Coordinates of C-alpha atoms and ligand atoms in Angstrom, one line a residue:
X1 CA -16.7 -28.2 -57.6
X2 CA -14.0 -25.7 -57.1
X3 CA -12.6 -26.7 -53.7
X4 CA -10.1 -24.6 -51.7
X5 CA -8.6 -25.3 -48.3
X6 CA -7.2 -22.2 -46.6
X7 CA -4.9 -23.0 -43.8
X8 CA -4.3 -20.2 -41.3
X9 CA -1.1 -20.8 -39.3
X10 CA 0.7 -22.3 -42.3
X11 CA 4.2 -21.6 -40.9
X12 CA 3.4 -23.6 -37.8
X13 CA 4.2 -27.1 -36.7
X14 CA 0.7 -28.5 -37.1
X15 CA 0.6 -27.6 -40.8
X16 CA 3.9 -29.1 -41.7
X17 CA 3.8 -32.2 -39.4
X18 CA 0.1 -33.1 -39.7
X19 CA -2.1 -31.2 -42.1
X20 CA -0.1 -31.1 -45.3
X21 CA 1.1 -34.7 -44.8
X22 CA -2.5 -35.8 -44.3
X23 CA -3.7 -33.8 -47.4
X24 CA -0.9 -35.3 -49.4
X25 CA -1.8 -38.8 -48.3
X26 CA -5.4 -38.2 -49.3
X27 CA -4.2 -36.9 -52.6
X28 CA -2.2 -40.1 -53.2
X29 CA -5.3 -42.1 -52.4
X30 CA -7.3 -40.0 -54.9
X31 CA -9.6 -38.9 -52.1
X32 CA -9.3 -35.2 -52.5
X33 CA -12.0 -33.6 -54.7
X34 CA -10.7 -32.8 -58.2
X35 CA -9.4 -29.2 -58.6
X36 CA -8.6 -28.9 -54.9
X37 CA -6.4 -25.9 -54.1
X38 CA -4.6 -25.4 -50.8
X39 CA -3.6 -21.9 -49.7
X40 CA -1.3 -21.5 -46.7
X41 CA -1.6 -18.3 -44.8
X42 CA 0.8 -16.8 -42.2
X43 CA 2.6 -13.6 -41.5
X44 CA 6.1 -15.0 -42.4
X45 CA 6.8 -14.0 -46.0
X46 CA 7.3 -17.0 -48.3
X47 CA 7.0 -17.3 -52.1
X48 CA 4.8 -20.1 -53.3
X49 CA 7.9 -21.9 -54.3
X50 CA 9.6 -21.5 -50.9
X51 CA 6.4 -22.7 -49.2
X52 CA 6.2 -25.8 -51.4
X53 CA 9.9 -26.6 -50.7
X54 CA 9.3 -26.3 -47.0
X55 CA 6.2 -28.6 -47.1
X56 CA 8.1 -31.1 -49.3
X57 CA 10.8 -31.3 -46.7
X58 CA 8.3 -31.7 -43.9
X59 CA 6.2 -34.3 -45.7
X60 CA 9.3 -36.3 -46.7
X61 CA 10.5 -36.1 -43.1
X62 CA 7.3 -37.7 -41.7
X63 CA 6.8 -40.2 -44.5
X64 CA 7.0 -43.8 -43.3
X65 CA 7.9 -45.3 -46.6
X66 CA 9.8 -44.0 -49.6
X67 CA 8.8 -40.5 -50.6
X68 CA 6.6 -40.5 -53.8
X69 CA 8.3 -37.8 -55.8
X70 CA 6.0 -38.0 -58.8
X71 CA 2.9 -37.7 -56.7
X72 CA 4.4 -34.9 -54.8
X73 CA 5.1 -32.9 -57.9
X74 CA 1.5 -33.2 -59.0
X75 CA 0.2 -32.4 -55.5
X76 CA 2.6 -29.4 -55.1
X77 CA 0.9 -27.6 -57.9
X78 CA -2.2 -27.2 -55.8
X79 CA -0.2 -25.5 -53.0
X80 CA 0.2 -21.8 -52.8
X81 CA 0.9 -19.2 -50.1
X82 CA -0.4 -15.9 -49.0
X83 CA 1.4 -13.9 -46.3
X84 CA -0.3 -11.3 -44.2
X85 CA -2.2 -10.7 -41.0
X86 CA -5.0 -13.2 -41.4
X87 CA -7.3 -11.2 -39.1
X88 CA -7.1 -7.9 -41.0
X89 CA -9.8 -6.7 -43.5
X90 CA -7.1 -5.9 -46.0
X91 CA -5.9 -9.5 -45.9
X92 CA -9.5 -10.8 -46.3
X93 CA -9.9 -8.6 -49.4
X94 CA -6.7 -10.1 -50.8
X95 CA -7.9 -13.6 -50.0
X96 CA -11.2 -12.9 -51.7
X97 CA -9.4 -12.1 -54.9
X98 CA -7.4 -15.4 -54.6
X99 CA -10.6 -17.3 -54.0
X100 CA -12.4 -15.9 -56.9
X101 CA -13.7 -18.8 -59.0
X102 CA -11.3 -20.8 -61.0
X103 CA -14.0 -21.8 -63.5
X104 CA -14.7 -25.3 -62.0
X105 CA -18.2 -24.7 -60.8
X106 CA -19.5 -23.6 -57.4
X107 CA -16.9 -22.8 -54.8
X108 CA -16.4 -24.9 -51.7
X109 CA -14.1 -23.5 -49.1
X110 CA -12.8 -24.9 -45.9
X111 CA -10.9 -22.5 -43.6
X112 CA -8.7 -24.3 -41.2
X113 CA -7.7 -22.3 -38.2
X114 CA -4.4 -23.7 -37.0
X115 CA -3.2 -20.4 -35.5
X116 CA -2.8 -19.3 -31.9
X117 CA -6.4 -19.4 -30.4
X118 CA -6.5 -15.7 -29.6
X119 CA -6.6 -15.0 -33.3
X120 CA -9.7 -17.1 -34.0
X121 CA -12.3 -14.4 -33.5
X122 CA -10.4 -11.8 -35.5
X123 CA -9.9 -14.1 -38.4
X124 CA -13.6 -15.2 -38.5
X125 CA -14.7 -11.6 -38.3
X126 CA -12.4 -10.5 -41.1
X127 CA -13.7 -13.4 -43.3
X128 CA -17.3 -12.5 -42.5
X129 CA -16.6 -8.8 -43.2
X130 CA -15.4 -9.8 -46.7
X131 CA -18.5 -12.0 -47.2
X132 CA -16.2 -15.0 -47.3
X133 CA -18.4 -17.1 -45.0
X134 CA -21.7 -16.6 -46.7
X135 CA -23.3 -19.7 -48.2
X136 CA -26.0 -19.6 -50.8
X137 CA -28.1 -22.5 -52.1
X138 CA -26.4 -24.6 -54.7
X139 CA -23.2 -22.5 -54.5
X140 CA -20.9 -24.8 -52.7
X141 CA -20.2 -24.3 -49.0
X142 CA -18.1 -22.4 -46.5
X143 CA -16.8 -24.3 -43.4
X144 CA -14.5 -23.5 -40.6
X145 CA -12.3 -26.1 -38.9
X146 CA -11.1 -25.0 -35.5
X147 CA -8.1 -26.5 -33.7
X148 CA -8.0 -27.0 -30.0
X149 CA -7.7 -25.5 -27.5
X150 CA -11.2 -24.3 -27.9
X151 CA -11.2 -21.9 -25.0
X152 CA -9.4 -22.3 -21.7
X153 CA -12.4 -22.6 -19.5
X154 CA -16.2 -22.5 -19.8
X155 CA -16.4 -18.7 -19.9
X156 CA -13.9 -18.3 -22.8
X157 CA -15.4 -21.3 -24.7
X158 CA -18.9 -19.7 -24.4
X159 CA -17.4 -16.4 -25.6
X160 CA -15.8 -18.1 -28.6
X161 CA -18.9 -20.0 -29.5
X162 CA -20.8 -16.8 -29.2
X163 CA -18.4 -15.1 -31.6
X164 CA -18.6 -17.9 -34.1
X165 CA -22.4 -18.1 -34.0
X166 CA -22.6 -14.4 -34.8
X167 CA -21.4 -15.1 -38.3
X168 CA -21.6 -18.9 -38.8
X169 CA -24.3 -21.5 -38.3
X170 CA -23.4 -24.5 -36.1
X171 CA -23.4 -26.7 -39.2
X172 CA -20.5 -24.7 -40.7
X173 CA -18.3 -25.2 -37.6
X174 CA -16.0 -28.2 -37.2
X175 CA -14.2 -28.3 -33.9
X176 CA -11.4 -30.8 -34.1
X177 CA -10.4 -33.3 -31.5
X178 CA -7.9 -35.4 -33.3
X179 CA -8.5 -38.4 -31.0
X180 CA -11.8 -38.9 -32.7
X181 CA -10.0 -39.3 -36.0
X182 CA -7.9 -42.2 -34.7
X183 CA -9.0 -45.5 -36.3
X184 CA -8.9 -47.3 -32.9
X185 CA -11.1 -44.7 -31.3
X186 CA -13.7 -45.1 -34.1
X187 CA -13.3 -48.8 -33.7
X188 CA -14.6 -48.5 -30.2
X189 CA -18.0 -47.6 -31.7
X190 CA -17.8 -50.4 -34.2
X191 CA -16.8 -52.8 -31.4
X192 CA -19.7 -51.7 -29.1
X193 CA -22.5 -51.3 -31.6
X194 CA -21.5 -53.7 -34.3
X195 CA -21.2 -56.8 -32.1
X196 CA -24.1 -58.2 -30.1
X197 CA -22.1 -60.2 -27.5
X198 CA -20.4 -57.4 -25.5
X199 CA -23.2 -54.8 -25.2
X200 CA -25.3 -57.0 -22.7
X201 CA -22.2 -56.9 -20.4
X202 CA -21.5 -53.2 -20.9
X203 CA -23.0 -51.9 -17.7
X204 CA -22.9 -51.7 -13.9
X205 CA -24.1 -55.3 -13.5
X206 CA -20.9 -56.7 -15.1
X207 CA -18.4 -53.9 -15.1
X208 CA -16.4 -53.2 -12.0
X209 CA -14.7 -50.1 -13.2
X210 CA -13.2 -48.5 -16.3
X211 CA -9.7 -47.1 -16.7
X212 CA -8.5 -44.8 -19.4
X213 CA -4.7 -44.0 -19.7
X214 CA -3.2 -41.6 -22.2
X215 CA 0.5 -41.6 -21.4
X216 CA 3.3 -39.9 -23.3
X217 CA 7.0 -40.4 -23.0
X218 CA 7.8 -36.9 -24.4
X219 CA 7.9 -33.8 -22.2
X220 CA 6.7 -30.3 -23.2
X221 CA 9.4 -30.1 -26.0
X222 CA 9.3 -26.7 -27.6
X223 CA 5.8 -25.9 -26.5
X224 CA 6.5 -24.6 -23.0
X225 CA 5.1 -21.2 -23.8
X226 CA 1.7 -22.7 -24.4
X227 CA 1.9 -25.6 -22.1
X228 CA 3.0 -23.8 -18.9
X229 CA -0.2 -21.7 -19.1
X230 CA -2.3 -24.7 -19.9
X231 CA -1.4 -27.9 -18.0
X232 CA -2.6 -31.4 -18.7
X233 CA -6.2 -30.9 -17.5
X234 CA -6.8 -28.4 -20.2
X235 CA -4.5 -29.9 -22.8
X236 CA -5.6 -33.6 -22.6
X237 CA -8.5 -34.2 -20.2
X238 CA -11.1 -31.6 -21.1
X239 CA -10.9 -32.9 -24.7
X240 CA -9.3 -36.2 -25.6
X241 CA -9.9 -38.1 -22.3
X242 CA -13.5 -36.9 -21.9
X243 CA -14.2 -37.8 -25.5
X244 CA -12.9 -41.3 -24.8
X245 CA -15.2 -41.5 -21.7
X246 CA -18.2 -40.5 -23.8
X247 CA -17.5 -43.2 -26.4
X248 CA -17.1 -45.9 -23.7
X249 CA -20.2 -44.8 -21.8
X250 CA -22.7 -43.6 -24.4
X251 CA -25.9 -45.3 -25.4
X252 CA -26.2 -46.4 -29.0
X253 CA -27.4 -43.6 -31.2
X254 CA -30.6 -44.3 -33.2
X255 CA -28.7 -43.6 -36.5
X256 CA -25.1 -43.2 -37.2
X257 CA -25.2 -39.5 -37.9
X258 CA -23.6 -36.5 -36.5
X259 CA -26.4 -35.1 -34.3
X260 CA -27.7 -38.4 -33.1
X261 CA -24.2 -39.4 -32.1
X262 CA -23.4 -36.1 -30.4
X263 CA -26.6 -36.0 -28.5
X264 CA -25.7 -39.3 -26.8
X265 CA -22.2 -38.1 -26.0
X266 CA -23.5 -34.9 -24.4
X267 CA -25.9 -37.0 -22.2
X268 CA -22.8 -38.8 -20.8
X269 CA -21.0 -35.5 -20.1
X270 CA -24.1 -34.2 -18.4
X271 CA -24.2 -37.3 -16.3
X272 CA -20.7 -37.0 -15.0
X273 CA -20.8 -36.0 -11.3
X274 CA -19.1 -32.7 -10.7
X275 CA -16.2 -33.0 -8.3
X276 CA -16.8 -30.4 -5.6
X277 CA -13.7 -28.8 -4.0
X278 CA -14.1 -30.8 -0.8
X279 CA -13.6 -34.0 -2.8
X280 CA -10.7 -32.6 -4.8
X281 CA -7.9 -34.3 -2.9
X282 CA -9.9 -37.6 -2.7
X283 CA -10.8 -37.9 -6.3
X284 CA -8.0 -36.2 -8.2
X285 CA -4.2 -36.3 -8.2
X286 CA -1.9 -33.8 -9.9
X287 CA 1.8 -34.2 -10.6
X288 CA 4.7 -32.5 -12.3
X289 CA 7.7 -34.3 -13.7
X290 CA 11.1 -33.8 -12.2
X291 CA 13.0 -31.2 -14.1
X292 CA 9.9 -29.6 -15.7
X293 CA 10.7 -26.2 -14.0
X294 CA 14.1 -26.1 -15.7
X295 CA 12.8 -26.7 -19.2
X296 CA 13.2 -23.7 -21.5
X297 CA 10.2 -21.4 -21.3
X298 CA 8.8 -22.8 -18.0
X299 CA 8.5 -20.6 -15.0
X300 CA 11.0 -21.6 -12.3
X301 CA 8.2 -21.8 -9.7
X302 CA 5.6 -23.2 -12.1
X303 CA 2.7 -25.0 -10.5
X304 CA 1.5 -26.4 -13.9
X305 CA 0.5 -30.0 -13.8
X306 CA 2.0 -32.4 -16.3
X307 CA 0.2 -35.4 -14.9
X308 CA -3.3 -36.0 -13.6
X309 CA -5.3 -38.9 -12.4
X310 CA -9.1 -38.4 -11.8
X311 CA -11.8 -40.6 -10.5
X312 CA -15.1 -39.9 -12.3
X313 CA -18.6 -41.1 -11.9
X314 CA -21.1 -41.3 -14.7
X315 CA -24.4 -41.0 -12.8
X316 CA -26.9 -42.7 -15.0
X317 CA -28.9 -46.0 -15.1
X318 CA -26.1 -47.9 -16.9
X319 CA -23.1 -46.7 -15.0
X320 CA -24.2 -45.8 -11.4
X321 CA -21.5 -46.9 -9.0
X322 CA -18.9 -47.8 -11.7
X323 CA -15.8 -45.5 -11.3
X324 CA -14.1 -44.3 -14.4
X325 CA -10.4 -43.7 -13.6
X326 CA -8.6 -41.5 -16.1
X327 CA -4.9 -40.6 -16.1
X328 CA -2.7 -38.7 -18.4
X329 CA 0.9 -37.5 -18.2
X330 CA 4.0 -36.3 -20.0
X331 CA 7.4 -38.0 -19.5
X332 CA 5.8 -41.2 -18.5
X333 CA 7.4 -44.6 -18.9
X334 CA 6.0 -45.2 -22.4
X335 CA 3.7 -43.8 -25.0
X336 CA 0.6 -45.8 -24.4
X337 CA -3.1 -45.0 -24.8
X338 CA -5.5 -47.6 -23.6
X339 CA -8.9 -48.3 -22.2
X340 CA -9.4 -51.1 -19.8
X341 CA -12.9 -52.5 -19.0
X342 CA -12.5 -54.5 -15.8
X343 CA -15.3 -56.9 -15.2
X344 CA -16.6 -58.0 -11.9
X345 CA -15.2 -61.1 -10.2
X346 CA -17.0 -64.4 -10.7
X347 CA -19.4 -64.8 -7.8
X348 CA -17.2 -67.5 -6.2
X349 CA -13.5 -67.8 -6.4
X350 CA -13.1 -71.6 -6.1
X351 CA -10.5 -71.8 -8.8
X352 CA -8.4 -69.0 -7.4
X353 CA -8.6 -70.7 -4.0
X354 CA -7.6 -74.0 -5.5
X355 CA -4.7 -72.4 -7.3
X356 CA -3.6 -70.8 -4.0
X357 CA -3.8 -67.4 -5.6
X358 CA -4.2 -64.2 -3.6
X359 CA -4.9 -61.9 -6.5
X360 CA -8.4 -62.8 -7.4
X361 CA -9.0 -63.2 -11.1
X362 CA -11.2 -60.9 -13.2
X363 CA -12.0 -60.7 -16.9
X364 CA -10.7 -57.7 -18.6
X365 CA -11.1 -56.1 -22.0
X366 CA -8.4 -53.8 -23.1
X367 CA -8.8 -51.5 -26.0
X368 CA -5.3 -50.4 -27.2
X369 CA -5.5 -47.1 -28.9
X370 CA -1.8 -46.6 -29.6
X371 CA 0.8 -47.6 -30.3
X372 CA -0.1 -51.3 -30.2
X373 CA -3.4 -50.9 -31.9
X374 CA -5.8 -53.7 -31.1
X375 CA -8.0 -55.3 -28.4
X376 CA -7.2 -57.9 -25.8
X377 CA -9.7 -60.0 -23.8
X378 CA -8.3 -61.6 -20.7
X379 CA -9.8 -64.8 -19.4
X380 CA -8.8 -67.7 -17.2
X381 CA -7.4 -71.0 -18.7
X382 CA -6.4 -74.2 -17.2
X383 CA -2.6 -74.9 -17.0
X384 CA -2.2 -78.3 -18.7
X385 CA -1.0 -81.1 -16.7
X386 CA -1.0 -79.1 -13.4
X387 CA -4.0 -80.3 -11.5
X388 CA -6.4 -77.4 -11.0
X389 CA -3.8 -74.7 -11.7
X390 CA -5.2 -71.9 -13.7
X391 CA -3.6 -68.9 -15.5
X392 CA -4.9 -65.7 -17.1
X393 CA -4.5 -65.7 -20.9
X394 CA -5.2 -63.3 -23.6
X395 CA -7.3 -63.4 -26.8
X396 CA -5.7 -60.8 -29.0
X397 CA -6.7 -58.7 -32.0
X398 CA -4.0 -56.5 -33.7
X399 CA -4.9 -54.3 -36.6
X400 CA -1.4 -55.0 -38.1
X401 CA -2.0 -58.8 -38.2
X402 CA -5.7 -58.8 -39.3
X403 CA -5.3 -56.1 -41.9
X404 CA -1.9 -56.8 -43.3
X405 CA -0.7 -54.2 -45.8
X406 CA -3.3 -51.6 -44.6
X407 CA -1.4 -49.2 -42.4
X408 CA -3.5 -47.1 -40.0
X409 CA -3.9 -43.6 -41.4
X410 CA -3.2 -40.5 -39.5
X411 CA -6.2 -39.1 -37.6
X412 CA -6.1 -35.9 -39.7
X413 CA -6.6 -37.7 -43.0
X414 CA -10.0 -38.8 -42.0
X415 CA -11.0 -35.6 -40.3
X416 CA -10.0 -33.4 -43.2
X417 CA -12.0 -35.5 -45.6
X418 CA -15.0 -35.5 -43.2
X419 CA -14.9 -31.7 -43.1
X420 CA -14.7 -31.6 -46.9
X421 CA -17.6 -34.0 -47.1
X422 CA -19.8 -32.3 -44.5
X423 CA -19.7 -35.1 -42.0
X424 CA -19.5 -33.6 -38.5
X425 CA -19.8 -36.9 -36.6
X426 CA -16.2 -36.9 -35.4
X427 CA -16.2 -33.2 -34.5
X428 CA -17.3 -31.6 -31.2
X429 CA -20.5 -29.7 -31.0
X430 CA -20.7 -26.5 -29.0
X431 CA -22.7 -28.0 -26.1
X432 CA -20.2 -30.9 -25.9
X433 CA -17.3 -28.5 -25.6
X434 CA -19.1 -26.4 -23.0
X435 CA -20.1 -29.3 -20.8
X436 CA -16.6 -30.7 -20.9
X437 CA -15.3 -27.4 -19.7
X438 CA -17.8 -27.3 -16.9
X439 CA -16.3 -30.6 -15.7
X440 CA -12.7 -29.4 -16.1
X441 CA -13.4 -26.1 -14.5
X442 CA -14.9 -27.9 -11.5
X443 CA -11.7 -29.8 -11.0
X444 CA -9.6 -26.7 -11.4
X445 CA -11.6 -24.9 -8.9
X446 CA -10.8 -27.7 -6.4
X447 CA -7.1 -27.3 -7.3
X448 CA -7.3 -23.6 -6.6
X449 CA -9.1 -24.2 -3.3
X450 CA -7.9 -25.0 0.2
X451 CA -8.8 -28.6 -0.5
X452 CA -6.4 -29.0 -3.4
X453 CA -4.3 -32.1 -3.6
X454 CA -0.5 -31.3 -3.5
X455 CA 1.4 -31.0 -6.7
X456 CA 3.4 -34.2 -6.6
X457 CA 6.8 -34.5 -8.3
X458 CA 7.3 -37.7 -10.2
X459 CA 10.5 -39.1 -11.8
X460 CA 10.8 -38.9 -15.6
X461 CA 10.1 -42.2 -17.2
X462 CA 7.8 -43.4 -14.4
X463 CA 4.0 -44.0 -14.3
X464 CA 3.4 -40.8 -12.4
X465 CA 3.3 -40.0 -8.7
X466 CA 2.6 -42.7 -6.0
X467 CA -0.6 -40.7 -5.2
X468 CA -2.1 -42.0 -8.4
X469 CA -1.6 -45.5 -7.2
X470 CA -3.2 -44.6 -3.9
X471 CA -6.2 -43.2 -5.7
X472 CA -7.0 -46.7 -6.9
X473 CA -5.4 -48.5 -4.0
X474 CA -7.9 -46.9 -1.6
X475 CA -10.6 -48.6 -3.7
X476 CA -8.7 -52.0 -3.7
X477 CA -7.7 -51.5 -7.4
X478 CA -4.6 -50.9 -9.3
X479 CA -3.6 -49.3 -12.7
X480 CA -3.7 -51.7 -15.6
X481 CA -1.2 -51.6 -18.6
X482 CA -2.2 -54.4 -21.0
X483 CA -1.4 -52.8 -24.3
X484 CA 2.1 -54.0 -25.0
X485 CA 2.9 -56.3 -28.0
X486 CA 2.5 -59.3 -25.7
X487 CA -0.5 -58.1 -23.7
X488 CA -1.2 -58.3 -19.9
X489 CA 2.1 -56.5 -19.0
X490 CA 0.6 -55.1 -15.9
X491 CA -1.6 -58.1 -15.0
Ligands
BG6_501 C1 -2.4 -32.8 -28.3 C2 -1.8 -32.2 -27.1 O1 -3.8 -32.5 -28.4 O2 -2.3 -34.2 -28.2 C3 -0.3 -32.6 -27.0 O3 -1.9 -30.7 -27.2 C4 -0.2 -34.1 -27.0 O4 0.2 -32.1 -25.8 C5 -0.9 -34.7 -28.2 O5 1.2 -34.4 -27.1 C6 -1.0 -36.2 -28.1 O6 -1.5 -36.7 -29.3 P1 -1.2 -38.1 -29.8 O7 -2.0 -38.3 -31.0 O8 0.3 -38.2 -30.0 O9 -1.6 -39.0 -28.7

């Protein structure tokens, strides 16, 4: 098959930091189809040579080990560049010429939209106008991968889905959420549905509450132009955090296949209780790190949130009454993404009482998504030679120890291969995106109402505003941070 990947937005950060390194890594692992060509598209004029040099520098810059010069030379031959306005019919005609068969059989084309989102519709229309999206039986395929943000609210997501569906079938559309490409996120499904001993406990009878934290130590960096109009609710919660909620809460699909999986995820999203404005201040917290307003490109009176904590309820048979607390923030104490499943207390606390402990013990399962990838299970053990003294201990699994010599691949490696192979399991379907926007829009509506929680300032390098602790404190709970190399840091 004659395979081509066309990357729109090829002069941008995503292309050089993530996409081309991921493609190169797949090439080194011999996972790209034979005769794969990669065409970078952007307005900036570059020769093929200049584009290759730029990509070489970028890939060498992010490589964890020594740079494989021989492999790069072989890979670089597949890279070329086309400059122009990707949304214009003239450009589409030029691209059509470039895509004309190279004599290796039916043509398979993946168009990757890594541009500013306001260009998506124009690009798609121009491609359709030049018949570059049309599939015919036995003649390869045409697929479109779309980067986030997919809309900025329900109305714009519906409009974008409408535009796409005018010229593409849903099966041709791959909406990326790179969190789903992370090994540890996929391992959540393996952990839940490949093991028999946890699933019986995975419900309201045994789980007290769930916490999901996605904390970053970086600030907005050079993305203020985008970020200041976006905020963390749109940038992280509507997509990554809600995806994590669905994977924790979903039922087992009947088969491990895209639609079955996505049907179950949509059911979870539909079961999430909408937070009406009157409950906004009770169930949500928003914060902004100190100094955010003086960052370059940020409005001096910006009200954009860089932190949020939200209490969600999944109102179904399995999860009724079990809060899901989610939080995410920039400029937090560390980069840490983790999910904690806090189990209920034992029915009696005789051992805690005997040990004179005031903090009552609970079992906890912590799924560490990054950077300390693994799983910890916390349970109580007897302290030797100390009467009835007990102490919480950890049973640990770390990818790096159990799979020595197999470094975790970047999320984009897997996702790019899946798009090439036609597996949409790890991509979001239109109804998934729309339902998540409904949830996010509800929260935003509360933030724009008279019931809005104040925008709290929090110090850089902290765990967010005190109000986030109060959100759990009111329920007699506290935030958990177990995913450190030694586990149970916050226990
Ligand atoms: C992106 C957000 O989707 O995810 C960024 O737009 C954020 O703001 C990034 O920094 C975090 O991704 P990761 O993989 O580093 O957790």
